[in-house]
mmCIF file of C-alpha atoms in Angstrom:
data_model
loop_
_atom_site.group_PDB
_atom_site.id
_atom_site.type_symbol
_atom_site.label_atom_id
_atom_site.label_comp_id
_atom_site.label_asym_id
_atom_site.label_seq_id
_atom_site.Cartn_x
_atom_site.Cartn_y
_atom_site.Cartn_z
ATOM 1 C CA MET A 60 -0.235 24.463 8.239
ATOM 2 C CA ALA A 61 3.283 24.279 6.786
ATOM 3 C CA ALA A 62 1.924 23.113 3.433
ATOM 4 C CA ASN A 63 -0.470 26.083 3.313
ATOM 5 C CA LEU A 64 2.370 28.456 4.172
ATOM 6 C CA LEU A 65 4.489 26.964 1.361
ATOM 7 C CA PHE A 66 1.572 27.491 -0.999
ATOM 8 C CA VAL A 67 1.206 31.166 -0.030
ATOM 9 C CA VAL A 68 4.932 31.802 -0.389
ATOM 10 C CA LEU A 69 5.086 30.177 -3.799
ATOM 11 C CA VAL A 70 2.011 32.049 -5.019
ATOM 12 C CA SER A 71 3.772 35.277 -4.096
ATOM 13 C CA VAL A 72 6.821 34.151 -6.073
ATOM 14 C CA GLN A 73 4.621 33.456 -9.098
ATOM 15 C CA ALA A 74 3.043 36.904 -8.898
ATOM 16 C CA VAL A 75 6.454 38.550 -9.050
ATOM 17 C CA CYS A 76 7.877 36.289 -11.773
ATOM 18 C CA GLY A 77 4.922 36.573 -14.150
ATOM 19 C CA VAL A 78 3.893 34.399 -17.058
ATOM 20 C CA LEU A 79 5.893 31.444 -18.370
ATOM 21 C CA GLY A 80 7.906 32.171 -21.489
ATOM 22 C CA VAL A 81 6.146 29.949 -24.036
ATOM 23 C CA GLY A 82 5.391 33.073 -26.042
ATOM 24 C CA ALA A 83 2.142 34.604 -27.192
ATOM 25 C CA ASP A 84 1.539 31.706 -29.576
ATOM 26 C CA GLY A 85 1.646 28.742 -27.219
ATOM 27 C CA ALA A 86 0.489 26.373 -29.961
ATOM 28 C CA THR A 87 3.566 27.158 -32.053
ATOM 29 C CA TRP A 88 5.873 26.565 -29.083
ATOM 30 C CA ARG A 89 4.153 23.256 -28.299
ATOM 31 C CA SER A 90 4.256 22.073 -31.893
ATOM 32 C CA ARG A 91 7.957 22.925 -32.123
ATOM 33 C CA GLU A 92 8.839 21.167 -28.878
ATOM 34 C CA LEU A 93 6.762 18.079 -29.660
ATOM 35 C CA ALA A 94 8.596 17.750 -32.952
ATOM 36 C CA LYS A 95 11.903 17.537 -31.096
ATOM 37 C CA VAL A 96 10.821 14.500 -29.060
ATOM 38 C CA PRO A 97 11.479 11.141 -30.795
ATOM 39 C CA SER A 98 8.411 9.132 -31.694
ATOM 40 C CA PRO A 99 7.932 6.610 -30.350
ATOM 41 C CA ALA A 100 10.031 7.775 -27.416
ATOM 42 C CA LEU A 101 11.940 4.873 -25.840
ATOM 43 C CA LEU A 102 12.859 6.130 -22.392
ATOM 44 C CA TYR A 103 15.974 4.850 -20.629
ATOM 45 C CA ALA A 104 16.507 5.759 -16.977
ATOM 46 C CA PRO A 105 20.198 4.925 -16.448
ATOM 47 C CA LEU A 106 21.740 3.541 -13.309
ATOM 48 C CA THR A 107 24.245 5.830 -11.610
ATOM 49 C CA PRO A 108 27.818 4.499 -11.680
ATOM 50 C CA PHE A 109 29.812 4.543 -8.443
ATOM 51 C CA TYR A 110 33.341 3.624 -7.491
ATOM 52 C CA SER A 111 33.835 0.863 -4.939
ATOM 53 C CA ASN A 112 33.967 3.510 -2.176
ATOM 54 C CA LEU A 113 30.508 4.736 -3.335
ATOM 55 C CA SER A 114 31.775 8.055 -4.710
ATOM 56 C CA LEU A 115 30.307 9.168 -8.030
ATOM 57 C CA ASN A 116 31.896 7.855 -11.225
ATOM 58 C CA VAL A 117 30.782 9.603 -14.447
ATOM 59 C CA GLU A 118 33.458 7.991 -16.632
ATOM 60 C CA PRO A 119 31.234 5.107 -17.856
ATOM 61 C CA ILE A 120 28.474 7.435 -19.093
ATOM 62 C CA PRO A 121 29.723 7.799 -22.714
ATOM 63 C CA ASP A 122 29.873 3.997 -23.020
ATOM 64 C CA LEU A 123 26.400 3.685 -21.470
ATOM 65 C CA ALA A 124 24.976 6.197 -23.948
ATOM 66 C CA LYS A 125 26.542 4.370 -26.884
ATOM 67 C CA THR A 126 25.242 1.002 -25.652
ATOM 68 C CA ALA A 127 21.746 2.422 -25.162
ATOM 69 C CA ALA A 128 21.747 3.874 -28.667
ATOM 70 C CA GLY A 129 22.697 0.440 -29.983
ATOM 71 C CA TYR A 130 19.556 -0.978 -28.400
ATOM 72 C CA GLY A 131 17.442 1.735 -30.018
ATOM 73 C CA VAL A 132 17.062 4.086 -27.043
ATOM 74 C CA ASN A 133 16.292 7.627 -28.177
ATOM 75 C CA LEU A 134 15.362 9.376 -24.907
ATOM 76 C CA VAL A 135 17.418 9.474 -21.703
ATOM 77 C CA TRP A 136 15.887 10.438 -18.352
ATOM 78 C CA THR A 137 18.695 11.322 -15.952
ATOM 79 C CA CYS A 138 18.765 10.787 -12.185
ATOM 80 C CA GLY A 139 15.532 8.849 -11.895
ATOM 81 C CA GLY A 140 14.555 6.405 -9.200
ATOM 82 C CA MET A 141 16.781 3.711 -10.704
ATOM 83 C CA GLY A 142 19.612 6.240 -10.674
ATOM 84 C CA GLN A 143 19.059 6.807 -6.928
ATOM 85 C CA PHE A 144 18.497 10.559 -7.261
ATOM 86 C CA TYR A 145 17.389 10.595 -3.630
ATOM 87 C CA ALA A 146 20.900 9.502 -2.577
ATOM 88 C CA LEU A 147 22.781 12.089 -4.642
ATOM 89 C CA THR A 148 23.967 15.582 -3.752
ATOM 90 C CA VAL A 149 23.121 18.611 -5.873
ATOM 91 C CA THR A 150 26.732 18.761 -7.098
ATOM 92 C CA GLU A 151 26.659 15.076 -8.074
ATOM 93 C CA ARG A 152 23.388 15.468 -9.939
ATOM 94 C CA GLU A 153 24.744 18.456 -11.842
ATOM 95 C CA ALA A 154 27.748 16.370 -12.892
ATOM 96 C CA ILE A 155 25.523 13.485 -14.000
ATOM 97 C CA ASN A 156 23.165 15.757 -15.940
ATOM 98 C CA ALA A 157 26.044 17.459 -17.752
ATOM 99 C CA ALA A 158 27.726 14.143 -18.586
ATOM 100 C CA TRP A 159 24.519 12.607 -19.931
ATOM 101 C CA ALA A 160 23.636 15.695 -21.955
ATOM 102 C CA SER A 161 27.020 15.517 -23.677
ATOM 103 C CA ALA A 162 27.017 11.740 -24.205
ATOM 104 C CA GLY A 163 23.340 11.524 -25.079
ATOM 105 C CA HIS A 164 23.492 14.261 -27.682
ATOM 106 C CA ALA A 165 26.593 12.636 -29.194
ATOM 107 C CA ASN A 166 24.432 9.537 -29.727
ATOM 108 C CA GLY A 167 21.354 11.323 -31.055
ATOM 109 C CA GLN A 168 19.354 11.016 -27.825
ATOM 110 C CA TYR A 169 16.846 13.504 -26.425
ATOM 111 C CA VAL A 170 17.965 14.218 -22.850
ATOM 112 C CA VAL A 171 15.510 15.005 -20.057
ATOM 113 C CA CYS A 172 17.236 16.142 -16.866
ATOM 114 C CA HIS A 173 15.366 15.183 -13.725
ATOM 115 C CA VAL A 174 15.773 17.811 -10.978
ATOM 116 C CA GLY A 175 13.088 16.646 -8.566
ATOM 117 C CA THR A 176 13.624 16.882 -4.817
ATOM 118 C CA THR A 177 11.708 17.940 -1.739
ATOM 119 C CA VAL A 178 13.894 21.067 -1.497
ATOM 120 C CA LEU A 179 12.522 23.561 -3.990
ATOM 121 C CA GLU A 180 15.617 25.772 -3.944
ATOM 122 C CA ASP A 181 17.784 22.753 -4.799
ATOM 123 C CA ALA A 182 15.455 21.893 -7.670
ATOM 124 C CA ILE A 183 15.743 25.471 -8.940
ATOM 125 C CA THR A 184 19.542 25.334 -8.684
ATOM 126 C CA LEU A 185 19.621 22.056 -10.618
ATOM 127 C CA THR A 186 17.219 23.456 -13.217
ATOM 128 C CA LYS A 187 19.267 26.574 -13.887
ATOM 129 C CA ALA A 188 22.347 24.444 -14.548
ATOM 130 C CA ALA A 189 20.565 21.740 -16.574
ATOM 131 C CA SER A 190 18.790 24.313 -18.758
ATOM 132 C CA GLN A 191 22.133 25.175 -20.300
ATOM 133 C CA TYR A 192 22.541 21.754 -21.906
ATOM 134 C CA CYS A 193 19.464 19.517 -21.600
ATOM 135 C CA ASP A 194 16.467 19.277 -23.936
ATOM 136 C CA ALA A 195 13.847 19.286 -21.184
ATOM 137 C CA ILE A 196 13.468 19.440 -17.403
ATOM 138 C CA ALA A 197 11.602 16.900 -15.288
ATOM 139 C CA THR A 198 10.540 16.713 -11.678
ATOM 140 C CA VAL A 199 8.705 14.633 -9.134
ATOM 141 C CA PRO A 200 6.275 16.438 -6.826
ATOM 142 C CA PRO A 201 7.240 17.163 -3.209
ATOM 143 C CA TYR A 202 7.077 13.678 -1.706
ATOM 144 C CA TYR A 203 7.578 13.997 2.052
ATOM 145 C CA GLU A 204 4.934 16.629 2.660
ATOM 146 C CA GLN A 205 2.607 16.297 -0.301
ATOM 147 C CA PRO A 206 0.620 19.080 -1.984
ATOM 148 C CA SER A 207 -3.044 18.783 -1.063
ATOM 149 C CA SER A 208 -4.458 19.832 -4.434
ATOM 150 C CA ILE A 209 -3.697 20.146 -8.119
ATOM 151 C CA GLU A 210 -3.429 23.898 -7.585
ATOM 152 C CA GLN A 211 -0.696 23.534 -4.968
ATOM 153 C CA LEU A 212 1.170 21.069 -7.154
ATOM 154 C CA ILE A 213 1.065 23.450 -10.117
ATOM 155 C CA VAL A 214 2.471 26.285 -8.019
ATOM 156 C CA PHE A 215 5.425 24.062 -7.092
ATOM 157 C CA LEU A 216 5.964 22.946 -10.685
ATOM 158 C CA LYS A 217 5.661 26.481 -12.014
ATOM 159 C CA ALA A 218 8.528 27.674 -9.806
ATOM 160 C CA ILE A 219 10.752 25.140 -11.597
ATOM 161 C CA ALA A 220 9.366 25.825 -15.075
ATOM 162 C CA GLU A 221 9.978 29.552 -14.731
ATOM 163 C CA VAL A 222 13.752 29.033 -14.519
ATOM 164 C CA SER A 223 13.817 26.364 -17.264
ATOM 165 C CA ILE A 224 15.242 28.742 -19.845
ATOM 166 C CA ASP A 225 17.824 27.673 -22.424
ATOM 167 C CA PRO A 226 20.927 29.756 -23.339
ATOM 168 C CA ASN A 227 18.955 31.463 -26.135
ATOM 169 C CA GLY A 228 16.223 32.593 -23.755
ATOM 170 C CA ASN A 229 13.682 29.987 -24.859
ATOM 171 C CA GLN A 230 11.330 28.139 -22.542
ATOM 172 C CA LEU A 231 12.295 24.490 -22.076
ATOM 173 C CA PRO A 232 9.567 21.855 -21.759
ATOM 174 C CA LEU A 233 8.673 20.427 -18.357
ATOM 175 C CA PHE A 234 7.968 16.734 -17.766
ATOM 176 C CA TYR A 235 6.075 15.528 -14.690
ATOM 177 C CA TYR A 236 7.250 12.313 -13.013
ATOM 178 C CA HIS A 237 4.024 10.631 -11.892
ATOM 179 C CA ILE A 238 4.983 7.843 -9.505
ATOM 180 C CA PRO A 239 2.394 7.876 -6.694
ATOM 181 C CA GLY A 240 3.572 4.562 -5.259
ATOM 182 C CA SER A 241 6.750 6.346 -4.146
ATOM 183 C CA THR A 242 5.673 9.985 -3.758
ATOM 184 C CA HIS A 243 2.150 9.317 -2.400
ATOM 185 C CA VAL A 244 0.893 12.213 -4.510
ATOM 186 C CA ASN A 245 -2.225 10.468 -5.790
ATOM 187 C CA ILE A 246 -3.523 12.955 -8.314
ATOM 188 C CA GLN A 247 -5.315 12.230 -11.559
ATOM 189 C CA VAL A 248 -2.923 13.082 -14.378
ATOM 190 C CA ALA A 249 -5.862 13.968 -16.607
ATOM 191 C CA ASP A 250 -6.849 16.645 -14.072
ATOM 192 C CA LEU A 251 -3.280 17.992 -13.943
ATOM 193 C CA LEU A 252 -3.108 18.238 -17.735
ATOM 194 C CA THR A 253 -6.489 19.978 -17.843
ATOM 195 C CA ALA A 254 -5.423 22.597 -15.300
ATOM 196 C CA ALA A 255 -1.960 22.984 -16.848
ATOM 197 C CA ALA A 256 -3.444 24.029 -20.184
ATOM 198 C CA THR A 257 -3.886 27.520 -18.772
ATOM 199 C CA GLU A 258 -1.835 27.498 -15.562
ATOM 200 C CA LEU A 259 1.325 25.656 -16.670
ATOM 201 C CA PRO A 260 1.665 25.751 -20.471
ATOM 202 C CA ALA A 261 5.292 24.572 -20.304
ATOM 203 C CA LEU A 262 4.126 21.123 -19.156
ATOM 204 C CA LEU A 263 4.825 18.937 -22.178
ATOM 205 C CA GLY A 264 5.143 15.368 -20.916
ATOM 206 C CA ILE A 265 4.300 12.755 -18.311
ATOM 207 C CA LYS A 266 6.366 9.810 -17.155
ATOM 208 C CA TYR A 267 3.455 7.650 -16.061
ATOM 209 C CA VAL A 268 4.396 5.126 -13.350
ATOM 210 C CA SER A 269 0.995 4.201 -11.953
ATOM 211 C CA GLY A 270 -1.357 1.254 -12.085
ATOM 212 C CA ASP A 271 -4.381 3.520 -12.560
ATOM 213 C CA THR A 272 -5.260 2.447 -16.087
ATOM 214 C CA LEU A 273 -8.453 4.545 -16.170
ATOM 215 C CA ASP A 274 -6.454 7.718 -15.583
ATOM 216 C CA TRP A 275 -4.025 6.680 -18.338
ATOM 217 C CA PHE A 276 -6.934 5.983 -20.695
ATOM 218 C CA ASN A 277 -8.532 9.357 -19.950
ATOM 219 C CA SER A 278 -5.206 11.169 -20.356
ATOM 220 C CA VAL A 279 -4.397 9.535 -23.697
ATOM 221 C CA GLN A 280 -7.881 10.138 -25.073
ATOM 222 C CA ALA A 281 -7.756 13.844 -24.271
ATOM 223 C CA PHE A 282 -4.074 14.801 -24.487
ATOM 224 C CA ASN A 283 -2.124 12.368 -26.663
ATOM 225 C CA SER A 284 -1.926 14.789 -29.572
ATOM 226 C CA SER A 285 -0.662 17.666 -27.435
ATOM 227 C CA HIS A 286 1.625 15.974 -24.902
ATOM 228 C CA VAL A 287 4.310 13.311 -24.599
ATOM 229 C CA LEU A 288 2.650 10.585 -22.528
ATOM 230 C CA MET A 289 4.956 7.677 -21.632
ATOM 231 C CA PHE A 290 3.623 4.515 -19.987
ATOM 232 C CA ALA A 291 5.701 2.522 -17.483
ATOM 233 C CA PRO A 292 3.688 -0.249 -15.774
ATOM 234 C CA GLU A 293 3.925 -3.893 -16.702
ATOM 235 C CA PRO A 294 2.619 -5.538 -18.709
ATOM 236 C CA LYS A 295 3.514 -2.922 -21.317
ATOM 237 C CA ILE A 296 1.195 -4.590 -23.807
ATOM 238 C CA GLN A 297 -1.873 -3.428 -21.864
ATOM 239 C CA SER A 298 -1.234 0.159 -22.925
ATOM 240 C CA PHE A 299 -1.718 -0.715 -26.596
ATOM 241 C CA SER A 300 -5.465 -1.270 -26.235
ATOM 242 C CA LEU A 301 -5.887 1.448 -23.595
ATOM 243 C CA GLY A 302 -4.167 3.939 -25.859
ATOM 244 C CA VAL A 303 -0.592 4.022 -27.110
ATOM 245 C CA GLY A 304 1.102 7.177 -25.899
ATOM 246 C CA ARG A 305 3.984 8.900 -27.652
ATOM 247 C CA GLY A 306 6.454 6.651 -25.884
ATOM 248 C CA THR A 307 7.190 4.122 -23.190
ATOM 249 C CA VAL A 308 9.234 4.016 -20.007
ATOM 250 C CA LEU A 309 11.667 1.164 -20.564
ATOM 251 C CA ALA A 310 13.774 2.032 -17.522
ATOM 252 C CA GLU A 311 16.491 -0.434 -18.641
ATOM 253 C CA ASP A 312 17.901 0.221 -22.124
ATOM 254 C CA PHE A 313 18.210 -3.461 -23.001
ATOM 255 C CA TYR A 314 14.409 -3.801 -23.084
ATOM 256 C CA ALA A 315 14.107 -1.384 -26.019
ATOM 257 C CA PRO A 316 14.269 -4.109 -28.712
ATOM 258 C CA THR A 317 11.566 -6.322 -27.214
ATOM 259 C CA TYR A 318 9.246 -3.352 -26.650
ATOM 260 C CA SER A 319 9.737 -2.216 -30.244
ATOM 261 C CA ARG A 320 9.085 -5.711 -31.564
ATOM 262 C CA MET A 321 6.019 -5.967 -29.332
ATOM 263 C CA LEU A 322 4.517 -2.689 -30.541
ATOM 264 C CA LEU A 323 5.350 -3.275 -34.204
ATOM 265 C CA ASN A 324 3.714 -6.711 -34.064
ATOM 266 C CA TYR A 325 0.643 -5.218 -32.421
ATOM 267 C CA LEU A 326 0.387 -2.496 -35.073
ATOM 268 C CA ARG A 327 0.660 -5.209 -37.750
ATOM 269 C CA ASN A 328 -2.274 -6.954 -36.033
ATOM 270 C CA ASP A 329 -0.095 -9.913 -35.032
ATOM 271 C CA HIS A 330 -1.248 -9.942 -31.429
ATOM 272 C CA GLN A 331 0.122 -13.412 -30.709
ATOM 273 C CA ALA A 332 3.647 -12.296 -31.624
ATOM 274 C CA ALA A 333 3.215 -9.205 -29.447
ATOM 275 C CA GLN A 334 2.135 -11.395 -26.534
ATOM 276 C CA LEU A 335 5.183 -13.624 -26.993
ATOM 277 C CA GLU A 336 7.422 -10.569 -26.684
ATOM 278 C CA GLN A 337 5.735 -9.632 -23.404
ATOM 279 C CA GLN A 338 6.145 -13.209 -22.220
ATOM 280 C CA TRP A 339 9.849 -13.113 -23.148
ATOM 281 C CA LYS A 340 10.348 -9.926 -21.165
ATOM 282 C CA TYR A 341 8.812 -11.556 -18.082
ATOM 283 C CA LYS A 342 11.268 -14.447 -18.472
ATOM 284 C CA VAL A 343 14.206 -12.036 -18.529
ATOM 285 C CA MET A 344 12.861 -10.116 -15.532
ATOM 286 C CA ALA A 345 12.582 -13.407 -13.631
ATOM 287 C CA ILE A 346 16.244 -14.183 -14.362
ATOM 288 C CA PHE A 347 17.343 -10.861 -12.901
ATOM 289 C CA GLY A 348 15.067 -11.448 -9.928
ATOM 290 C CA LYS A 349 16.669 -14.856 -9.354
ATOM 291 C CA TYR A 350 20.136 -13.297 -9.109
ATOM 292 C CA GLY A 351 19.424 -10.201 -7.054
ATOM 293 C CA GLY A 352 17.239 -7.838 -9.070
ATOM 294 C CA GLY A 353 18.683 -4.364 -9.500
ATOM 295 C CA VAL A 354 22.188 -5.282 -8.387
ATOM 296 C CA ALA A 355 22.220 -8.102 -10.943
ATOM 297 C CA GLU A 356 21.277 -5.633 -13.682
ATOM 298 C CA ARG A 357 24.193 -3.415 -12.642
ATOM 299 C CA ALA A 358 26.570 -6.336 -13.015
ATOM 300 C CA LEU A 359 25.231 -7.070 -16.519
ATOM 301 C CA TYR A 360 26.748 -3.824 -17.875
ATOM 302 C CA ARG A 361 30.193 -5.389 -17.581
ATOM 303 C CA LYS A 362 29.081 -7.708 -20.385
ATOM 304 C CA ILE A 363 26.930 -5.443 -22.566
ATOM 305 C CA ALA A 364 28.779 -2.106 -22.203
ATOM 306 C CA GLY A 365 32.226 -3.125 -20.972
ATOM 307 C CA VAL A 366 31.939 -0.921 -17.871
ATOM 308 C CA ASP A 367 31.720 -1.600 -14.164
ATOM 309 C CA LEU A 368 28.944 0.421 -12.554
ATOM 310 C CA GLY A 369 30.105 -0.485 -9.067
ATOM 311 C CA PRO A 370 27.772 -1.010 -6.101
ATOM 312 C CA ARG A 371 24.555 0.837 -5.360
ATOM 313 C CA ARG A 372 24.469 3.299 -2.513
ATOM 314 C CA LEU A 373 22.883 2.197 0.724
ATOM 315 C CA PRO A 374 20.548 0.737 1.683
ATOM 316 C CA THR A 375 21.167 -2.070 -0.808
ATOM 317 C CA SER A 376 22.692 -5.517 -0.625
ATOM 318 C CA ALA A 377 25.847 -6.184 -2.635
ATOM 319 C CA PHE A 378 25.779 -8.372 -5.742
ATOM 320 C CA ASN A 379 26.847 -11.964 -5.107
ATOM 321 C CA GLU A 380 29.738 -12.391 -7.565
ATOM 322 C CA SER A 381 29.207 -16.149 -7.700
ATOM 323 C CA PHE A 382 25.937 -15.395 -9.532
ATOM 324 C CA TYR A 383 27.590 -13.575 -12.434
ATOM 325 C CA MET A 384 28.366 -16.427 -14.820
ATOM 326 C CA PRO A 385 25.174 -18.409 -14.070
ATOM 327 C CA MET A 386 23.178 -15.228 -14.739
ATOM 328 C CA LEU A 387 24.887 -14.736 -18.103
ATOM 329 C CA ASP A 388 24.262 -18.385 -18.959
ATOM 330 C CA ASP A 389 20.559 -18.096 -18.139
ATOM 331 C CA LEU A 390 20.247 -14.905 -20.193
ATOM 332 C CA ALA A 391 22.032 -16.535 -23.116
ATOM 333 C CA ALA A 392 19.651 -19.483 -22.909
ATOM 334 C CA VAL A 393 16.655 -17.220 -23.629
ATOM 335 C CA GLY A 394 18.411 -15.358 -26.452
ATOM 336 C CA PHE A 395 19.102 -12.159 -24.562
ATOM 337 C CA PHE A 396 22.452 -11.509 -26.242
ATOM 338 C CA ASN A 397 21.302 -12.029 -29.823
ATOM 339 C CA GLN A 398 18.187 -9.883 -29.995
ATOM 340 C CA SER A 399 17.177 -8.332 -33.295
ATOM 341 C CA ILE A 400 17.037 -4.533 -33.151
ATOM 342 C CA PRO A 401 13.927 -3.261 -34.970
ATOM 343 C CA HIS A 402 14.114 -0.056 -36.999
ATOM 344 C CA TRP A 403 11.061 2.157 -36.955
ATOM 345 C CA PRO A 404 9.715 3.282 -40.346
ATOM 346 C CA SER A 405 10.329 6.935 -41.171
ATOM 347 C CA ALA A 406 7.355 9.159 -40.400
#
């Protein structure tokens, strides 16, 4: 009942607001915006730094951006799940988005500001602010009370896209954060992209965090030339035969080199070398898992970026400081700190 009422209200909003501002020649807008996105896009979803009292700390962000660029990261996705967007206030997210836009652009990175939340008005507020400095806007679907159809989802997304206007009055691209394991919005992305062609032309990209490989295959086959499709699930190597999108969701910046080596080896038809890179990544993931998972990764930035990201917000266990040196030793033993950084050939 409430979901249907939300749908009716949003439809009324769309009727008043009118058509999205991609212009009469949507193909020209799409071509221009696609050209702005790095290829292949190596997506980094940064952790949010906090002080020891759990208040927001944006001071490390310039150092994080510089470190990520050193690994080869060319696309930053702010306030994602790893950044605990669900535990941040609107004001905090605005501060993070602004800081990452400044630091990311200073390091040549395309910055996608994630504004997703279950509160549509908050998402609109975040979008209006982020549109002044980010390259694109992203959102999850409503994830407590889920839309019951593609049509309802598009109405929600369109309300955000309609206020995604840059300072020059141009329509910014919209990216959809497809993570059904967390949002329980179990749509087929291929169906969303099909409907969006006419109903939501500002939809440019997908952050694909789903184990549904058939949906990924169908999406890449039909939309890879017109959209930025970025694959997240492990093993990453599986996406190469299913269809390489325009990018990948690294999450952590320090995995950019191994992904690049993996893909370059695959494209050179050296599949064994590509498989060894995937195997190496699993070894590194196991080391982090041994020492606490996400909290261990936070501690690593003291070594690789020279910054302390502090603790995560609740509910999360604290990092066991006695693990720090053994973790670094284990990472050193597998060559983590002396990775080669591949350089992609010019297009």
